[in-house]
Short mmCIF file of C-alpha atoms and ligand atoms in Angstrom, two decimals:
data_model
loop_
_atom_site.label_atom_id
_atom_site.label_comp_id
_atom_site.label_asym_id
_atom_site.label_seq_id
_atom_site.Cartn_x
_atom_site.Cartn_y
_atom_site.Cartn_z
CA UNK C 1 20.99 -20.28 -10.19
CA UNK C 2 23.18 -19.91 -7.13
CA UNK C 3 22.02 -19.79 -3.55
CA UNK C 4 23.59 -16.45 -2.73
CA UNK C 5 21.33 -14.71 -5.25
CA UNK C 6 18.32 -15.68 -3.16
CA UNK C 7 17.37 -14.85 0.40
CA UNK C 8 14.24 -16.94 0.28
CA UNK C 9 15.49 -20.32 -0.92
CA UNK C 10 12.20 -22.09 -0.14
CA UNK C 11 10.21 -20.01 -2.57
CA UNK C 12 13.17 -19.43 -4.88
CA UNK C 13 12.17 -15.86 -5.47
CA UNK C 14 14.76 -13.10 -5.57
CA UNK C 15 14.81 -10.93 -2.44
CA UNK C 16 14.60 -7.80 -4.53
CA UNK C 17 13.33 -7.16 -7.97
CA UNK C 18 13.46 -3.96 -9.98
CA UNK C 19 10.04 -3.29 -11.51
CA UNK C 20 11.14 -0.20 -13.42
CA UNK C 21 13.67 2.60 -13.07
CA UNK C 22 12.83 3.94 -9.57
CA UNK C 23 10.60 1.02 -8.59
CA UNK C 24 11.66 -1.91 -6.40
CA UNK C 25 9.97 -4.94 -4.91
CA UNK C 26 11.51 -6.03 -1.59
CA UNK C 27 10.32 -9.57 -0.90
CA UNK C 28 9.42 -10.34 2.72
CA UNK C 29 10.92 -7.06 3.93
CA UNK C 30 8.17 -6.44 6.52
CA UNK C 31 7.86 -10.06 7.66
CA UNK C 32 10.04 -9.74 10.78
CA UNK C 33 7.58 -7.11 12.10
CA UNK C 34 4.41 -8.94 11.06
CA UNK C 35 2.97 -9.39 14.56
CA UNK C 36 3.67 -5.81 15.68
CA UNK C 37 2.22 -4.49 12.41
CA UNK C 38 -0.99 -6.46 12.80
CA UNK C 39 -1.39 -5.45 16.46
CA UNK C 40 -0.91 -1.79 15.52
CA UNK C 41 -3.48 -2.10 12.70
CA UNK C 42 -5.98 -3.55 15.19
CA UNK C 43 -5.40 -0.61 17.55
CA UNK C 44 -5.79 1.93 14.71
CA UNK C 45 -8.95 0.37 13.34
CA UNK C 46 -10.50 0.28 16.84
CA UNK C 47 -10.27 4.09 16.77
CA UNK C 48 -10.82 4.67 13.03
CA UNK C 49 -12.71 1.66 11.62
CA UNK C 50 -12.41 0.48 8.01
CA UNK C 51 -15.08 1.99 5.77
CA UNK C 52 -15.89 1.71 2.07
CA UNK C 53 -15.69 5.23 0.68
CA UNK C 54 -17.44 6.67 -2.35
CA UNK C 55 -15.67 7.99 -5.44
CA UNK C 56 -16.55 11.46 -6.75
CA UNK C 57 -18.56 9.63 -9.44
CA UNK C 58 -20.73 8.03 -6.73
CA UNK C 59 -19.36 4.48 -6.85
CA UNK C 60 -18.65 2.72 -3.58
CA UNK C 61 -15.11 1.32 -3.54
CA UNK C 62 -14.72 -2.43 -3.04
CA UNK C 63 -11.64 -1.84 -0.87
CA UNK C 64 -12.34 -0.69 2.71
CA UNK C 65 -9.99 2.01 3.98
CA UNK C 66 -8.80 3.92 6.99
CA UNK C 67 -5.71 6.00 7.77
CA UNK C 68 -3.16 6.87 10.38
CA UNK C 69 -0.73 9.76 10.51
CA UNK C 70 -1.06 13.54 10.32
CA UNK C 71 -3.04 13.26 7.11
CA UNK C 72 -5.46 10.70 5.75
CA UNK C 73 -6.56 10.11 2.17
CA UNK C 74 -10.30 10.39 1.74
CA UNK C 75 -12.72 10.35 -1.15
CA UNK C 76 -16.37 11.37 -1.28
CA UNK C 77 -18.77 13.04 -3.69
CA UNK C 78 -16.76 16.26 -3.52
CA UNK C 79 -13.48 14.65 -4.66
CA UNK C 80 -10.24 13.12 -3.40
CA UNK C 81 -8.20 14.90 -0.74
CA UNK C 82 -5.89 14.60 2.24
CA UNK C 83 -7.51 15.58 5.52
CA UNK C 84 -6.18 15.70 9.09
CA UNK C 85 -9.69 14.81 10.33
CA UNK C 86 -11.46 11.47 9.95
CA UNK C 87 -14.83 12.51 8.49
CA UNK C 88 -16.57 9.57 10.22
CA UNK C 89 -15.52 10.56 13.74
CA UNK C 90 -14.69 14.24 13.39
CA UNK C 91 -11.42 13.43 15.22
CA UNK C 92 -7.80 13.46 14.10
CA UNK C 93 -6.64 10.23 12.47
CA UNK C 94 -4.76 7.94 14.89
CA UNK C 95 -1.06 8.75 15.12
CA UNK C 96 1.34 6.88 12.87
CA UNK C 97 3.15 4.31 15.03
CA UNK C 98 6.94 4.79 15.15
CA UNK C 99 7.29 1.21 13.86
CA UNK C 100 5.34 2.12 10.69
CA UNK C 101 7.38 5.23 10.05
CA UNK C 102 10.69 3.47 10.63
CA UNK C 103 9.80 0.51 8.44
CA UNK C 104 8.66 2.78 5.60
CA UNK C 105 11.76 4.94 5.90
CA UNK C 106 14.00 1.88 5.95
CA UNK C 107 12.29 0.32 2.90
CA UNK C 108 12.53 3.60 0.98
CA UNK C 109 16.24 3.83 1.79
CA UNK C 110 16.75 0.23 0.61
CA UNK C 111 15.21 1.23 -2.70
CA UNK C 112 17.46 4.28 -3.00
CA UNK C 113 15.23 6.98 -1.49
CA UNK C 114 16.95 8.20 1.67
CA UNK C 115 15.24 10.54 4.14
CA UNK C 116 11.65 9.47 3.47
CA UNK C 117 9.40 11.03 6.15
CA UNK C 118 5.81 9.94 5.51
CA UNK C 119 2.99 12.07 6.92
CA UNK C 120 0.18 9.83 5.65
CA UNK C 121 -0.51 6.10 5.84
CA UNK C 122 -3.54 4.76 3.99
CA UNK C 123 -4.64 1.34 5.21
CA UNK C 124 -6.49 -0.71 2.58
CA UNK C 125 -8.46 -3.87 3.37
CA UNK C 126 -9.25 -6.25 0.50
CA UNK C 127 -11.78 -9.01 0.99
CA UNK C 128 -12.18 -11.66 -1.73
CA UNK C 129 -13.28 -9.96 -4.95
CA UNK C 130 -12.09 -6.47 -3.91
CA UNK C 131 -9.85 -4.74 -6.43
CA UNK C 132 -8.23 -1.43 -7.20
CA UNK C 133 -8.39 -0.13 -10.75
CA UNK C 134 -5.30 1.17 -12.49
CA UNK C 135 -4.51 4.69 -11.20
CA UNK C 136 -1.70 7.12 -10.40
CA UNK C 137 -1.06 8.47 -6.88
CA UNK C 138 -1.23 12.16 -7.66
CA UNK C 139 -3.08 13.81 -4.78
CA UNK C 140 0.19 14.48 -2.95
CA UNK C 141 1.80 17.90 -3.05
CA UNK C 142 5.25 16.38 -2.72
CA UNK C 143 6.15 14.30 -5.76
CA UNK C 144 9.82 14.20 -4.69
CA UNK C 145 9.04 11.52 -2.10
CA UNK C 146 8.41 7.88 -3.05
CA UNK C 147 5.41 5.69 -2.28
CA UNK C 148 6.03 2.74 0.05
CA UNK C 149 3.48 -0.08 0.00
CA UNK C 150 3.44 -3.00 2.46
CA UNK C 151 1.34 -6.10 1.82
CA UNK C 152 0.00 -8.39 4.55
CA UNK C 153 -2.28 -11.42 4.45
CA UNK C 154 -3.58 -13.07 1.29
CA UNK C 155 -1.48 -12.76 -1.86
CA UNK C 156 -2.65 -10.36 -4.55
CA UNK C 157 -1.77 -9.71 -8.16
CA UNK C 158 -0.30 -6.20 -8.31
CA UNK C 159 -0.32 -4.41 -11.65
CA UNK C 160 2.55 -2.06 -12.30
CA UNK C 161 2.51 -0.09 -15.53
CA UNK C 162 4.15 2.95 -17.00
CA UNK C 163 3.47 6.66 -17.01
CA UNK C 164 0.66 6.32 -19.53
CA UNK C 165 -2.58 4.52 -18.76
CA UNK C 166 -2.21 2.69 -22.07
CA UNK C 167 1.20 1.20 -21.10
CA UNK C 168 0.64 -2.50 -20.55
CA UNK C 169 1.16 -3.27 -16.85
CA UNK C 170 3.36 -6.09 -15.60
CA UNK C 171 1.89 -8.46 -13.01
CA UNK C 172 3.55 -9.31 -9.69
CA UNK C 173 2.24 -11.62 -7.02
CA UNK C 174 2.59 -9.74 -3.73
CA UNK C 175 2.72 -11.93 -0.66
CA UNK C 176 2.56 -11.40 3.07
CA UNK C 177 5.45 -9.14 4.09
CA UNK C 178 6.36 -7.93 0.60
CA UNK C 179 7.12 -4.23 0.17
CA UNK C 180 7.02 -2.20 -3.06
CA UNK C 181 8.68 1.22 -3.33
CA UNK C 182 8.27 3.53 -6.29
CA UNK C 183 9.53 7.07 -6.76
CA UNK C 184 11.69 9.32 -8.92
CA UNK C 185 11.04 8.46 -12.58
CA UNK C 186 8.42 5.88 -11.49
CA UNK C 187 6.57 8.12 -9.02
CA UNK C 188 3.57 8.58 -11.32
CA UNK C 189 3.48 5.01 -12.65
CA UNK C 190 -0.01 3.57 -13.11
CA UNK C 191 -0.70 0.72 -10.69
CA UNK C 192 -3.59 -1.35 -9.40
CA UNK C 193 -4.66 -4.64 -7.83
CA UNK C 194 -6.59 -7.49 -9.51
CA UNK C 195 -9.71 -8.83 -7.74
CA UNK C 196 -8.50 -10.66 -4.64
CA UNK C 197 -8.75 -14.45 -4.87
CA UNK C 198 -10.30 -16.16 -1.85
CA UNK C 199 -7.97 -18.14 0.38
CA UNK C 200 -6.89 -18.75 3.92
CA UNK C 201 -4.11 -16.90 5.63
CA UNK C 202 -2.90 -18.15 8.98
CA UNK C 203 -2.51 -14.71 10.58
CA UNK C 204 -5.24 -12.70 8.85
CA UNK C 205 -8.23 -14.73 7.81
CA UNK C 206 -9.46 -14.33 4.21
CA UNK C 207 -8.20 -10.85 3.55
CA UNK C 208 -5.32 -8.71 2.45
CA UNK C 209 -4.20 -5.55 4.21
CA UNK C 210 -2.06 -3.00 2.41
CA UNK C 211 -0.32 -0.06 4.04
CA UNK C 212 0.56 2.78 1.67
CA UNK C 213 2.92 5.44 3.00
CA UNK C 214 3.16 8.85 1.38
CA UNK C 215 4.50 12.32 1.89
CA UNK C 216 1.36 14.27 1.15
CA UNK C 217 2.57 17.77 2.07
C1 SIN V 301 -2.97 1.66 -3.61
O1 SIN V 301 -2.61 1.91 -4.74
O2 SIN V 301 -3.37 2.56 -2.81
C2 SIN V 301 -3.01 0.25 -3.07
C3 SIN V 301 -2.05 -0.68 -3.71
C4 SIN V 301 -2.12 -2.04 -3.07
O3 SIN V 301 -3.14 -2.38 -2.43
O4 SIN V 301 -1.17 -2.82 -3.22
FE1 FE2 V 302 -2.15 3.88 -5.41
#
């Protein structure tokens, strides 16, 4: 093992890891912007607070969500959809900060997807015990664009599988600042998050925040 293979010598984890053809984990990629990201999330959630939505089947999700950008992902009894309006406030979702867009575009380019222009950013908040079952992101009209996912706060076990629900997912421990990008042949890969383990995080107490950028239209 030679030092130049690793950016993060302390943790001895490779700076980038290919999860599948078209899927890349960029370790610590968002860390330099951690403070600006968290401040922007606070400003967004002051306007559009986190809420636990209901699935079409009537189950309340354990993950609390909000959005920024031209479109926000919402779910309720009538189904899943992208909507320009926050149903809680009746107002447009808060604008996507330039920092978010640039970071997502930069991460996508690093993973081989140049020209990513997200129009939707879903913000997920996991408290201890919250989880996300294995699913595909398939509510977007534009499957040519990748998904970019930024993790902040407590570490989580991310499940990344194949194109069939029955494909056994691999497990990755996503830490504060890690970014995962998947697109092309991996765009419809099944993925999910194991129940969040309790813990302390110096910057964000006892939770994990995930930003998921998409081109919805
Ligand atoms: C998602 O699939 O929307 C969230 C993934 C994550 O929280 O890492
Ligand atoms: Fe997803």
